[in-house]
Short mmCIF file of C-alpha atoms and ligand atoms in Angstrom, two decimals:
data_model
loop_
_atom_site.label_atom_id
_atom_site.label_comp_id
_atom_site.label_asym_id
_atom_site.label_seq_id
_atom_site.Cartn_x
_atom_site.Cartn_y
_atom_site.Cartn_z
CA MET A 230 -8.35 -93.30 -148.61
CA PHE A 231 -8.16 -96.75 -150.05
CA TRP A 232 -4.56 -97.08 -149.17
CA LEU A 233 -5.16 -95.94 -145.70
CA VAL A 234 -8.02 -98.41 -145.18
CA LEU A 235 -5.71 -101.15 -146.59
CA LEU A 236 -2.82 -100.23 -144.36
CA GLY A 237 -5.26 -100.25 -141.34
CA ALA A 238 -6.58 -103.74 -142.35
CA ILE A 239 -2.97 -105.14 -142.74
CA LEU A 240 -1.86 -103.61 -139.38
CA THR A 241 -4.93 -105.01 -137.56
CA LEU A 242 -4.30 -108.53 -139.06
CA LEU A 243 -0.70 -108.38 -138.03
CA HIS A 244 -1.60 -107.41 -134.52
CA VAL A 245 -4.15 -110.25 -134.27
CA TYR A 246 -1.53 -112.73 -135.68
CA MET A 247 1.08 -111.57 -133.13
CA ARG A 248 -1.54 -111.81 -130.25
CA LEU A 249 -2.26 -115.36 -131.41
CA LEU A 250 1.53 -116.26 -131.59
CA THR A 251 2.00 -115.00 -128.01
CA ARG A 252 -1.54 -116.37 -126.53
CA ARG A 253 0.10 -119.22 -124.44
CA THR A 254 2.65 -116.79 -122.77
CA ARG A 255 0.03 -114.14 -122.16
CA SER A 256 -2.27 -116.48 -120.40
CA MET A 257 0.34 -117.96 -118.29
CA VAL A 258 1.43 -114.48 -116.87
CA SER A 259 -1.96 -112.79 -116.93
CA HIS A 260 -2.22 -112.85 -113.14
CA LEU A 261 1.04 -110.79 -112.78
CA PRO A 262 1.20 -107.07 -112.44
CA THR A 263 1.99 -105.25 -115.73
CA TYR A 264 1.37 -101.97 -117.44
CA LYS A 265 -1.02 -101.30 -120.35
CA CYS A 266 0.22 -102.73 -123.63
CA LEU A 267 0.11 -100.78 -126.87
CA PRO A 268 -0.11 -102.58 -130.24
CA PHE A 269 3.33 -103.55 -131.63
CA ILE A 270 5.48 -101.79 -129.09
CA GLY A 271 3.91 -103.27 -125.96
CA ASN A 272 5.31 -101.35 -122.91
CA MET A 273 8.28 -99.90 -124.90
CA TYR A 274 6.76 -96.35 -124.50
CA LYS A 275 7.69 -96.55 -120.92
CA PHE A 276 11.41 -96.53 -121.78
CA PHE A 277 11.49 -93.77 -124.24
CA GLY A 278 13.69 -91.04 -122.86
CA ASP A 279 16.99 -91.24 -121.13
CA GLY A 280 18.77 -93.30 -118.41
CA GLN A 281 17.06 -91.23 -115.61
CA ASN A 282 13.69 -92.32 -116.99
CA ALA A 283 14.89 -95.87 -117.11
CA PHE A 284 15.84 -95.62 -113.47
CA ASN A 285 12.58 -94.07 -112.46
CA PHE A 286 10.82 -96.94 -114.29
CA LEU A 287 12.88 -99.43 -112.28
CA GLU A 288 12.05 -97.70 -109.11
CA ASN A 289 8.45 -97.68 -109.89
CA LEU A 290 7.98 -101.29 -110.71
CA THR A 291 10.12 -102.30 -107.72
CA THR A 292 7.45 -100.64 -105.39
CA ILE A 293 4.64 -102.51 -107.21
CA MET A 294 6.58 -105.81 -106.95
CA GLU A 295 7.08 -105.23 -103.22
CA GLU A 296 3.48 -104.56 -102.64
CA ARG A 297 2.26 -107.48 -104.68
CA ARG A 298 5.16 -109.85 -103.71
CA GLN A 299 5.14 -111.10 -107.37
CA PRO A 300 7.19 -110.66 -110.46
CA PHE A 301 6.34 -108.02 -112.92
CA VAL A 302 5.67 -108.40 -116.53
CA ILE A 303 6.77 -106.06 -119.29
CA TRP A 304 6.10 -106.47 -123.13
CA ILE A 305 8.69 -105.18 -125.44
CA GLY A 306 7.21 -105.67 -128.77
CA GLN A 307 6.16 -109.31 -128.70
CA CYS A 308 8.85 -110.27 -126.22
CA CYS A 309 7.66 -111.10 -122.71
CA PHE A 310 10.00 -109.94 -119.81
CA ILE A 311 9.52 -111.24 -116.38
CA ILE A 312 11.16 -109.15 -113.83
CA LEU A 313 11.83 -110.85 -110.52
CA SER A 314 13.68 -109.93 -107.36
CA ASP A 315 13.05 -112.93 -104.97
CA PRO A 316 16.54 -114.50 -104.36
CA GLU A 317 15.10 -118.18 -104.46
CA ASP A 318 13.37 -117.42 -107.80
CA ALA A 319 16.51 -115.74 -109.08
CA ARG A 320 18.63 -118.81 -108.22
CA MET A 321 16.11 -121.03 -109.96
CA VAL A 322 16.18 -119.01 -113.06
CA ALA A 323 19.98 -118.60 -113.10
CA ASN A 324 20.80 -122.26 -112.46
CA ASN A 325 18.29 -123.50 -115.07
CA PHE A 326 18.88 -121.04 -117.98
CA LEU A 327 22.30 -120.41 -119.44
CA GLU A 328 21.43 -118.49 -122.50
CA LYS A 329 21.30 -114.79 -122.58
CA PRO A 330 18.61 -112.98 -124.59
CA TYR A 331 19.09 -111.00 -127.88
CA PHE A 332 19.84 -107.77 -126.07
CA TYR A 333 23.19 -109.22 -125.36
CA ASN A 334 23.78 -109.48 -129.20
CA PHE A 335 24.02 -105.65 -129.21
CA ALA A 336 27.27 -106.05 -127.19
CA ARG A 337 28.27 -109.25 -129.19
CA LEU A 338 29.16 -107.00 -132.09
CA TRP A 339 32.03 -106.09 -129.98
CA LEU A 340 32.52 -108.75 -127.22
CA LYS A 341 31.70 -111.67 -129.51
CA ASP A 342 32.08 -115.08 -127.69
CA GLY A 343 33.69 -113.49 -124.59
CA LEU A 344 32.43 -114.95 -121.36
CA VAL A 345 29.75 -112.45 -120.66
CA THR A 346 28.08 -112.71 -124.05
CA ALA A 347 28.96 -116.15 -125.25
CA PRO A 348 26.27 -118.73 -126.01
CA GLY A 349 25.91 -121.34 -123.28
CA SER A 350 27.78 -123.94 -125.33
CA ILE A 351 30.97 -121.92 -125.72
CA TRP A 352 30.63 -120.47 -122.17
CA LYS A 353 30.55 -123.98 -120.76
CA HIS A 354 33.66 -125.00 -122.65
CA ASN A 355 35.67 -122.01 -121.27
CA VAL A 356 34.45 -120.86 -117.95
CA LYS A 357 36.16 -123.28 -115.63
CA LYS A 358 39.58 -122.77 -117.12
CA PHE A 359 39.19 -118.99 -117.23
CA ALA A 360 37.85 -118.66 -113.78
CA VAL A 361 41.16 -120.17 -112.33
CA ALA A 362 42.66 -116.81 -113.13
CA PHE A 363 40.59 -115.14 -110.40
CA SER A 364 40.54 -117.89 -107.73
CA GLY A 365 41.33 -117.08 -104.13
CA SER A 366 45.08 -118.04 -104.32
CA MET A 367 45.55 -115.92 -107.49
CA VAL A 368 43.91 -112.93 -105.87
CA ASP A 369 46.04 -113.18 -102.95
CA ASP A 370 49.02 -112.96 -105.32
CA PHE A 371 47.60 -109.82 -106.78
CA LEU A 372 47.84 -108.03 -103.36
CA PRO A 373 51.21 -106.31 -104.15
CA ILE A 374 49.67 -104.75 -107.35
CA PHE A 375 46.38 -103.74 -105.47
CA ASN A 376 48.54 -102.12 -102.65
CA GLU A 377 50.65 -100.28 -105.27
CA GLN A 378 47.59 -98.98 -107.11
CA SER A 379 45.84 -98.06 -103.95
CA ARG A 380 48.85 -96.10 -102.70
CA LYS A 381 49.02 -94.43 -106.23
CA LEU A 382 45.40 -93.29 -105.79
CA GLN A 383 46.04 -92.21 -102.26
CA ARG A 384 48.92 -89.97 -103.42
CA LYS A 385 46.90 -88.68 -106.38
CA LEU A 386 44.20 -87.54 -103.88
CA GLU A 387 46.60 -85.29 -102.06
CA VAL A 388 46.02 -82.43 -104.56
CA GLU A 389 42.35 -82.49 -103.81
CA VAL A 390 42.82 -81.99 -99.97
CA ASN A 391 40.67 -79.11 -98.83
CA CYS A 392 39.81 -78.25 -102.40
CA GLU A 393 36.53 -78.00 -104.28
CA PRO A 394 34.28 -81.12 -104.54
CA PHE A 395 35.14 -83.24 -107.52
CA ASP A 396 33.96 -86.43 -109.41
CA LEU A 397 36.11 -89.23 -107.95
CA PHE A 398 34.99 -91.67 -110.58
CA GLU A 399 35.76 -89.79 -113.57
CA LYS A 400 38.93 -88.06 -112.39
CA TYR A 401 40.61 -90.99 -110.76
CA LEU A 402 38.82 -94.31 -110.15
CA ALA A 403 38.22 -95.31 -113.66
CA TYR A 404 41.86 -95.12 -114.37
CA THR A 405 42.95 -96.74 -111.30
CA THR A 406 40.87 -99.85 -111.94
CA LEU A 407 41.68 -100.00 -115.52
CA GLU A 408 45.33 -100.06 -114.81
CA THR A 409 44.89 -102.63 -111.98
CA ILE A 410 42.90 -104.98 -114.33
CA CYS A 411 45.42 -104.72 -117.03
CA GLN A 412 48.35 -105.47 -114.65
CA THR A 413 46.68 -108.40 -112.91
CA ALA A 414 44.48 -110.08 -115.68
CA LEU A 415 46.49 -109.28 -118.79
CA GLY A 416 50.06 -109.05 -117.37
CA GLU A 417 50.42 -105.60 -119.07
CA HIS A 418 52.38 -103.35 -116.77
CA ASP A 419 53.25 -100.56 -118.95
CA VAL A 420 49.68 -99.14 -119.44
CA THR A 421 49.81 -95.54 -118.62
CA GLU A 422 50.37 -94.36 -122.03
CA THR A 423 49.05 -97.16 -124.14
CA ILE A 424 45.64 -97.98 -122.53
CA VAL A 425 44.90 -95.47 -119.75
CA THR A 426 44.33 -92.70 -122.24
CA LYS A 427 41.49 -90.28 -122.75
CA GLU A 428 40.77 -91.58 -126.26
CA TYR A 429 40.55 -95.27 -125.16
CA TYR A 430 38.34 -94.51 -122.20
CA ALA A 431 36.11 -92.21 -124.31
CA ALA A 432 35.72 -94.93 -126.94
CA PHE A 433 35.08 -97.54 -124.19
CA ASN A 434 32.28 -95.26 -122.81
CA GLY A 435 30.98 -94.47 -126.09
CA ILE A 436 30.27 -98.19 -126.79
CA LEU A 437 28.40 -98.65 -123.55
CA GLU A 438 26.25 -95.58 -124.23
CA LEU A 439 25.55 -96.58 -127.84
CA ILE A 440 24.50 -100.20 -126.67
CA PHE A 441 22.26 -98.78 -124.07
CA SER A 442 20.54 -96.18 -126.21
CA ARG A 443 19.96 -98.94 -128.83
CA ALA A 444 18.39 -101.23 -126.18
CA LEU A 445 16.03 -98.39 -125.26
CA ASN A 446 14.82 -97.86 -128.86
CA ILE A 447 12.88 -100.86 -130.29
CA PHE A 448 13.19 -99.47 -133.81
CA LEU A 449 16.99 -99.91 -133.68
CA HIS A 450 16.84 -103.56 -132.58
CA PRO A 451 16.80 -105.21 -136.04
CA GLU A 452 20.40 -105.52 -137.14
CA PHE A 453 19.77 -104.41 -140.67
CA VAL A 454 18.19 -101.19 -139.55
CA TYR A 455 20.83 -100.38 -137.00
CA ARG A 456 23.74 -100.87 -139.53
CA LEU A 457 22.05 -97.94 -141.58
CA THR A 458 22.31 -95.55 -138.79
CA PRO A 459 24.93 -93.05 -137.84
CA GLY A 460 25.03 -94.75 -134.34
CA TYR A 461 26.35 -97.90 -135.96
CA LYS A 462 29.17 -95.96 -137.74
CA GLU A 463 30.20 -94.39 -134.34
CA PHE A 464 29.94 -97.78 -132.67
CA LYS A 465 32.38 -99.29 -135.19
CA ARG A 466 34.75 -96.44 -134.77
CA CYS A 467 34.71 -96.84 -130.92
CA VAL A 468 35.15 -100.57 -131.26
CA SER A 469 38.04 -100.10 -133.55
CA VAL A 470 39.89 -97.75 -131.04
CA VAL A 471 39.36 -100.26 -128.21
CA GLN A 472 40.36 -103.16 -130.29
CA ASN A 473 43.61 -101.65 -131.45
CA VAL A 474 44.54 -101.77 -127.83
CA SER A 475 43.59 -105.31 -127.19
CA ASP A 476 45.38 -106.28 -130.41
CA ALA A 477 48.50 -104.42 -129.24
CA ILE A 478 48.32 -106.18 -125.70
CA LEU A 479 47.94 -109.64 -127.44
CA ARG A 480 50.74 -109.12 -129.92
CA LYS A 481 53.13 -107.89 -127.29
CA ARG A 482 52.36 -110.88 -124.86
CA ARG A 483 52.76 -113.34 -127.80
CA LYS A 484 56.06 -111.90 -128.83
CA GLU A 485 57.34 -112.11 -125.17
CA MET A 486 56.21 -115.77 -124.87
CA GLU A 487 57.79 -116.56 -128.29
CA GLU A 488 61.08 -114.87 -127.33
CA ALA A 489 61.14 -116.79 -124.11
CA LYS A 490 60.55 -120.19 -125.88
CA THR A 491 63.20 -119.42 -128.52
CA ALA A 492 65.72 -118.42 -125.96
CA LYS A 493 64.72 -121.54 -123.96
CA ILE A 494 64.36 -119.40 -120.85
CA SER A 495 61.38 -119.04 -118.77
CA ASP A 496 59.20 -116.12 -119.38
CA SER A 497 59.81 -113.56 -116.66
CA THR A 498 56.97 -111.02 -117.16
CA ASN A 499 55.05 -112.11 -114.06
CA LYS A 500 58.18 -113.23 -111.96
CA GLU A 501 59.68 -111.63 -108.97
CA ASN A 502 63.12 -112.79 -107.61
CA GLY A 503 62.85 -115.84 -109.98
CA GLU A 504 59.55 -116.96 -108.37
CA VAL A 505 56.33 -117.10 -110.35
CA LYS A 506 54.02 -114.54 -109.00
CA PHE A 507 50.88 -115.52 -110.98
CA LYS A 508 49.56 -116.83 -114.20
CA THR A 509 47.49 -114.05 -115.81
CA PHE A 510 44.08 -114.62 -117.37
CA LEU A 511 45.66 -113.86 -120.76
CA ASP A 512 48.59 -116.36 -120.26
CA ILE A 513 45.93 -119.00 -119.36
CA ILE A 514 43.99 -118.38 -122.63
CA LEU A 515 47.12 -118.21 -124.64
CA GLN A 516 48.33 -121.50 -123.27
CA MET A 517 44.85 -123.07 -123.88
CA ASN A 518 45.21 -121.80 -127.44
CA ASP A 519 48.34 -124.10 -128.03
CA THR A 520 46.10 -127.18 -127.67
CA ASP A 521 42.51 -125.85 -128.28
CA HIS A 522 42.28 -124.44 -131.75
CA THR A 523 38.58 -123.39 -131.18
CA LEU A 524 40.02 -120.27 -129.70
CA THR A 525 40.62 -117.92 -132.61
CA GLU A 526 42.58 -114.74 -132.51
CA GLU A 527 39.35 -112.84 -132.69
CA HIS A 528 37.98 -114.73 -129.57
CA ILE A 529 41.14 -114.07 -127.61
CA LYS A 530 40.72 -110.35 -128.25
CA ALA A 531 37.05 -110.57 -127.31
CA GLU A 532 38.04 -112.21 -124.00
CA ILE A 533 40.56 -109.31 -123.40
CA ASP A 534 37.89 -106.68 -124.00
CA THR A 535 35.35 -108.71 -121.95
CA ILE A 536 37.69 -108.84 -118.87
CA ILE A 537 38.41 -105.24 -119.00
CA LEU A 538 34.66 -104.35 -119.21
CA ALA A 539 33.69 -106.78 -116.43
CA GLY A 540 36.49 -106.05 -114.14
CA GLN A 541 37.09 -102.42 -114.51
CA GLU A 542 33.83 -100.44 -114.89
CA THR A 543 32.12 -102.51 -112.11
CA ILE A 544 34.69 -101.98 -109.44
CA ALA A 545 35.17 -98.37 -110.22
CA THR A 546 31.46 -97.81 -109.83
CA ALA A 547 31.33 -99.77 -106.67
CA ILE A 548 34.27 -97.98 -104.94
CA ASN A 549 32.77 -94.60 -106.09
CA TYR A 550 29.51 -95.46 -104.20
CA ILE A 551 31.45 -96.61 -101.11
CA PHE A 552 33.34 -93.29 -100.93
CA LEU A 553 30.18 -91.39 -101.46
CA MET A 554 28.35 -93.21 -98.62
CA LEU A 555 31.28 -92.81 -96.33
CA GLY A 556 31.19 -89.00 -97.08
CA CYS A 557 27.61 -88.68 -95.99
CA LYS A 558 27.77 -90.97 -93.03
CA PRO A 559 30.48 -89.66 -90.82
CA ASP A 560 29.72 -92.17 -88.07
CA VAL A 561 30.28 -95.15 -90.44
CA GLN A 562 33.49 -93.56 -91.67
CA GLN A 563 34.64 -93.02 -88.14
CA LYS A 564 34.03 -96.73 -87.28
CA LEU A 565 35.99 -97.79 -90.42
CA TYR A 566 38.90 -95.52 -89.47
CA LYS A 567 38.92 -97.01 -85.96
CA GLU A 568 38.92 -100.56 -87.39
CA ILE A 569 41.89 -99.63 -89.70
CA LYS A 570 43.77 -98.09 -86.74
CA GLU A 571 43.20 -101.20 -84.64
CA ILE A 572 44.74 -103.47 -87.29
CA PHE A 573 47.49 -101.14 -88.66
CA GLY A 574 48.14 -98.73 -85.81
CA GLU A 575 50.12 -95.76 -87.08
CA SER A 576 51.85 -97.91 -89.73
CA LYS A 577 51.37 -97.13 -93.45
CA ARG A 578 52.28 -100.78 -94.29
CA PRO A 579 50.62 -102.53 -97.16
CA VAL A 580 47.44 -104.72 -96.68
CA LEU A 581 48.60 -108.27 -96.23
CA LYS A 582 46.55 -111.46 -96.81
CA GLU A 583 46.07 -111.93 -93.01
CA ASP A 584 44.52 -108.46 -92.68
CA LEU A 585 41.74 -109.25 -95.09
CA SER A 586 39.68 -111.35 -92.73
CA ARG A 587 40.14 -108.87 -89.89
CA LEU A 588 38.62 -106.05 -91.96
CA ARG A 589 35.12 -107.06 -90.82
CA TYR A 590 33.48 -103.71 -90.63
CA CYS A 591 35.10 -102.62 -93.87
CA GLU A 592 33.63 -105.85 -95.50
CA ALA A 593 30.17 -104.91 -94.02
CA ILE A 594 30.38 -101.39 -95.69
CA ILE A 595 31.38 -102.96 -99.01
CA TYR A 596 28.36 -105.45 -98.81
CA GLU A 597 25.93 -102.75 -97.63
CA THR A 598 26.88 -100.43 -100.44
CA LEU A 599 26.72 -103.14 -103.02
CA ARG A 600 23.18 -104.11 -101.70
CA LEU A 601 21.85 -100.54 -102.08
CA PHE A 602 23.85 -99.47 -105.08
CA PRO A 603 24.47 -102.52 -107.38
CA PRO A 604 26.82 -101.35 -110.18
CA VAL A 605 24.91 -103.67 -112.56
CA PRO A 606 21.32 -103.22 -111.64
CA GLY A 607 20.06 -106.54 -113.14
CA VAL A 608 20.79 -109.35 -115.64
CA LEU A 609 18.73 -111.22 -118.26
CA ARG A 610 18.26 -114.91 -118.98
CA GLN A 611 16.35 -116.60 -121.86
CA ALA A 612 13.82 -119.33 -120.67
CA ASP A 613 14.30 -122.32 -123.04
CA ARG A 614 11.47 -124.23 -121.16
CA ASP A 615 8.76 -123.59 -118.59
CA ILE A 616 9.86 -123.40 -115.11
CA LYS A 617 7.92 -123.03 -111.95
CA LEU A 618 8.70 -120.14 -109.58
CA LYS A 619 7.16 -119.25 -106.29
CA SER A 620 4.10 -117.37 -107.69
CA CYS A 621 4.17 -118.03 -111.47
CA THR A 622 5.40 -120.29 -113.99
CA VAL A 623 7.80 -118.73 -116.57
CA PRO A 624 6.76 -119.75 -119.97
CA LYS A 625 9.25 -121.11 -122.51
CA GLY A 626 10.44 -118.20 -124.69
CA ALA A 627 10.12 -115.39 -122.06
CA THR A 628 13.08 -113.48 -120.90
CA CYS A 629 13.63 -113.30 -117.14
CA CYS A 630 15.13 -110.12 -115.70
CA ILE A 631 16.72 -110.60 -112.20
CA SER A 632 16.54 -107.16 -110.62
CA PHE A 633 19.33 -106.70 -108.13
CA TRP A 634 18.09 -103.26 -107.36
CA GLY A 635 14.73 -104.87 -106.52
CA SER A 636 16.13 -107.59 -104.27
CA GLY A 637 18.65 -105.28 -102.54
CA HIS A 638 15.73 -102.77 -101.55
CA SER A 639 13.25 -105.44 -100.45
CA LYS A 640 11.76 -105.11 -96.99
CA HIS A 641 10.73 -108.77 -97.25
CA ILE A 642 14.21 -109.76 -97.52
CA TRP A 643 16.26 -107.30 -95.44
CA GLY A 644 13.63 -106.14 -92.86
CA SER A 645 11.69 -102.86 -92.21
CA ASP A 646 15.05 -100.85 -92.40
CA ALA A 647 15.97 -102.15 -95.78
CA LEU A 648 16.17 -98.67 -97.28
CA GLN A 649 18.54 -97.44 -94.60
CA TYR A 650 22.15 -97.59 -95.01
CA LYS A 651 23.35 -99.76 -92.04
CA PRO A 652 26.59 -101.72 -92.50
CA GLU A 653 26.06 -103.09 -88.91
CA ARG A 654 23.47 -105.42 -90.20
CA TRP A 655 26.25 -107.44 -91.81
CA LEU A 656 27.89 -108.09 -88.45
CA ASP A 657 24.80 -109.96 -87.24
CA PRO A 658 25.86 -113.68 -88.04
CA ASN A 659 22.27 -114.44 -89.07
CA VAL A 660 21.99 -111.62 -91.61
CA ALA A 661 25.57 -112.34 -92.75
CA SER A 662 24.73 -115.92 -93.57
CA MET A 663 21.33 -114.96 -95.07
CA GLY A 664 22.95 -112.09 -96.86
CA ALA A 665 25.51 -114.20 -98.54
CA THR A 666 22.76 -115.88 -100.51
CA SER A 667 20.42 -112.96 -100.72
CA LEU A 668 22.86 -110.27 -102.02
CA LEU A 669 22.58 -110.75 -105.70
CA THR A 670 24.96 -107.94 -106.84
CA PHE A 671 27.48 -110.40 -108.22
CA SER A 672 24.58 -112.37 -109.84
CA THR A 673 23.68 -115.92 -108.78
CA GLY A 674 23.79 -119.30 -110.23
CA LYS A 675 25.66 -120.67 -113.17
CA ARG A 676 26.77 -117.40 -114.86
CA ALA A 677 27.45 -115.45 -111.72
CA CYS A 678 30.61 -113.26 -111.49
CA ILE A 679 33.87 -114.92 -111.35
CA GLY A 680 35.60 -111.73 -110.09
CA LYS A 681 33.83 -111.41 -106.72
CA ARG A 682 36.85 -112.18 -104.46
CA TYR A 683 39.00 -110.01 -106.75
CA ALA A 684 36.56 -107.11 -106.27
CA VAL A 685 36.16 -107.41 -102.55
CA THR A 686 39.87 -107.57 -101.91
CA LEU A 687 40.73 -104.64 -104.23
CA MET A 688 37.96 -102.54 -102.51
CA LYS A 689 39.34 -103.38 -98.97
CA THR A 690 42.86 -102.41 -100.10
CA VAL A 691 41.79 -99.11 -101.61
CA LEU A 692 39.68 -98.28 -98.55
CA VAL A 693 42.63 -98.96 -96.03
CA HIS A 694 44.98 -96.73 -98.05
CA SER A 695 42.61 -93.92 -98.44
CA VAL A 696 40.67 -93.73 -95.17
CA ARG A 697 43.68 -93.95 -93.02
CA GLU A 698 45.03 -90.85 -94.63
CA TYR A 699 41.98 -88.69 -95.48
CA GLU A 700 38.31 -87.91 -94.38
CA PHE A 701 35.78 -87.88 -97.07
CA VAL A 702 32.74 -85.58 -97.23
CA SER A 703 29.72 -85.85 -99.58
CA GLU A 704 26.11 -84.99 -99.91
CA ALA A 705 25.30 -88.39 -101.52
CA ASP A 706 22.16 -88.83 -99.27
CA LYS A 707 20.60 -86.57 -101.91
CA MET A 708 22.03 -88.52 -104.77
CA GLU A 709 20.04 -88.96 -108.06
CA LEU A 710 20.67 -91.93 -110.19
CA LYS A 711 20.35 -93.13 -113.76
CA ILE A 712 20.90 -96.44 -115.65
CA ASP A 713 23.13 -96.76 -118.66
CA ILE A 714 23.82 -100.48 -118.39
CA ALA A 715 25.64 -99.55 -115.12
CA LEU A 716 23.77 -97.75 -112.27
CA ARG A 717 25.38 -94.16 -112.22
CA PRO A 718 24.83 -91.04 -110.08
CA ILE A 719 23.77 -87.99 -111.96
CA SER A 720 23.84 -85.55 -109.20
CA GLY A 721 24.99 -85.40 -105.45
CA HIS A 722 28.02 -87.45 -106.48
CA LEU A 723 30.76 -84.92 -105.80
CA LEU A 724 33.41 -85.83 -103.01
CA GLN A 725 35.57 -83.52 -100.85
CA VAL A 726 38.77 -84.77 -99.37
CA LYS A 727 40.13 -83.55 -95.90
CA SER A 728 43.49 -84.20 -94.39
CA ARG A 729 43.06 -86.42 -91.18
CA SER A 730 45.95 -84.34 -89.59
CA GLY A 731 44.26 -81.12 -90.54
CA VAL A 732 47.47 -79.99 -92.38
CA LYS A 733 47.61 -79.92 -96.13
C1 HEM B 721 31.96 -104.77 -107.79
C2 HEM B 721 32.40 -105.50 -108.77
C3 HEM B 721 31.74 -106.34 -109.59
C4 HEM B 721 30.45 -106.52 -109.89
C5 HEM B 721 29.22 -105.85 -109.16
C6 HEM B 721 30.11 -107.64 -110.92
C7 HEM B 721 28.93 -107.97 -111.21
C8 HEM B 721 28.72 -109.02 -112.22
C9 HEM B 721 27.48 -109.57 -112.65
C10 HEM B 721 26.19 -109.00 -112.12
C11 HEM B 721 27.75 -110.51 -113.60
C12 HEM B 721 26.76 -111.38 -114.37
C13 HEM B 721 26.55 -110.65 -115.82
C14 HEM B 721 25.50 -111.27 -116.63
O1 HEM B 721 24.94 -112.37 -116.33
O2 HEM B 721 25.24 -110.62 -117.60
C15 HEM B 721 29.20 -110.62 -113.74
C16 HEM B 721 29.79 -111.46 -114.60
C17 HEM B 721 31.08 -111.56 -114.72
N1 HEM B 721 32.10 -110.87 -114.02
FE1 HEM B 721 31.71 -109.44 -112.57
N2 HEM B 721 31.47 -107.99 -111.29
C18 HEM B 721 32.40 -107.31 -110.60
C19 HEM B 721 33.73 -107.40 -110.73
C20 HEM B 721 34.29 -108.30 -111.56
C21 HEM B 721 35.67 -108.48 -111.63
C22 HEM B 721 36.79 -107.73 -110.85
C23 HEM B 721 35.94 -109.30 -112.69
C24 HEM B 721 37.25 -109.87 -113.17
C25 HEM B 721 38.43 -109.46 -112.89
C26 HEM B 721 34.74 -109.83 -113.15
C27 HEM B 721 34.46 -110.69 -114.14
C28 HEM B 721 33.31 -111.07 -114.57
C29 HEM B 721 33.04 -112.14 -115.62
C30 HEM B 721 34.24 -112.69 -116.53
C31 HEM B 721 31.77 -112.43 -115.80
C32 HEM B 721 31.03 -113.30 -116.71
C33 HEM B 721 30.84 -114.68 -115.98
C34 HEM B 721 30.17 -115.68 -116.78
O3 HEM B 721 29.25 -115.44 -117.63
O4 HEM B 721 30.61 -116.68 -116.57
N3 HEM B 721 33.74 -109.11 -112.38
N4 HEM B 721 29.76 -109.65 -112.81
#
């Protein structure tokens, strides 16, 4: 009995002490909507469960934010999270705060100082030099690879014509985008047997699942606790499988560059008919490494893994949603087919640079899908000082969560038909220019995505090659979703392929 009373007293004191520590933050956000807080865990009880539960939670608080037109507050233990979806607020936060909160440390065990997880000081040092690898002119140079990969996908889909519905993402897209990113960003052309293997992909996915389940369980947040769990062992195993691949890519590329240097010939990996096609992301880092010795071997490998994560999973998810939406909106699909016919006629030629700006309806479909189905549903930033937003002041120490799901579904931003899938809205010049700043799917501000142009160009190329050949059918209007870092479908996501000529 005595021990129980003592324990009760200690817990009460601890609780009071924690309340005192967070008193300023609590008073600054007290006017914002929130849920009932439990001692010690705050609102963490809302997250217990799976990714579907996390998605329902996001939908629920989005509705409240829409009604109140205010950010929403969540307490995870003693950490205050301010969820916001207003694009102006989002820009304010993203331009002022460079640091990412401790959740990103769960991924830092793997991605270390790679661009996505790096602390602000390291990110600032690298970002401009790295971003060159995905600039407009570079992306134009990637077009032959985008075309080749899109054609390969189109040919693979032939076996699905008039067959049972299937999961496009799992069966094909994940591998198509993995191969594409390896060829364009890492200069690694021979990837079918080394990287694009089931083992690699399972390990890659395993890491993402483990990071997400850790994030949902507050008791696994302290590093010393997590290291004692079987989850950590599995995490280390998966990371080692993935890192063996980045290690092999790095060693191979270094050897090629060394050999070229020794033989005093220019390196030909990315050349075609003697002309330099493009300098890859990996080559840029390796060249920087000659003069910048802050780039360690470990850091370079972390950048390889980062670019595979950032560039592969996101585009595959986005393309999957596009096909699913086309499948349940035959009128939209027909309009896209018509646009492709107008530009390409009966020709099966590759997509050229000049075609990209003419694919206006195709672009509208891409943006409309990204608005309603953001592959990354939101990002986090750590407030290192107070900052004033439209309806509150974010207190120093709080974590801001920019909800792309919330902004994409807001009637205050997109109008009363915000929840409808209507690519036509992007053809209105007013909406298109407003949308350019209000569509947050690629994030906003200083640490926004550097691969937007890459992603949109690849998506257009894939769509042209597939839609001119096949018709797609889905029941995605009944799709159910979950969050496991990415926004993923759990049902209603199977696709059927039909031949346009009606002949298999
Ligand atoms: C539809 C496709 C894509 C979506 C929706 C997307 C979305 C995002 C988002 C939301 C962020 C911010 C992450 C954060 O703050 O935590 C981000 C960052 C990033 N993305 Fe993308 N991305 C896509 C494609 C790509 C591609 C194709 C690449 C590269 C080839 C890429 C490279 C990066 C990198 C390197 C960062 C980190 C930027 C930084 O911190 O400076 N992304 N992306």
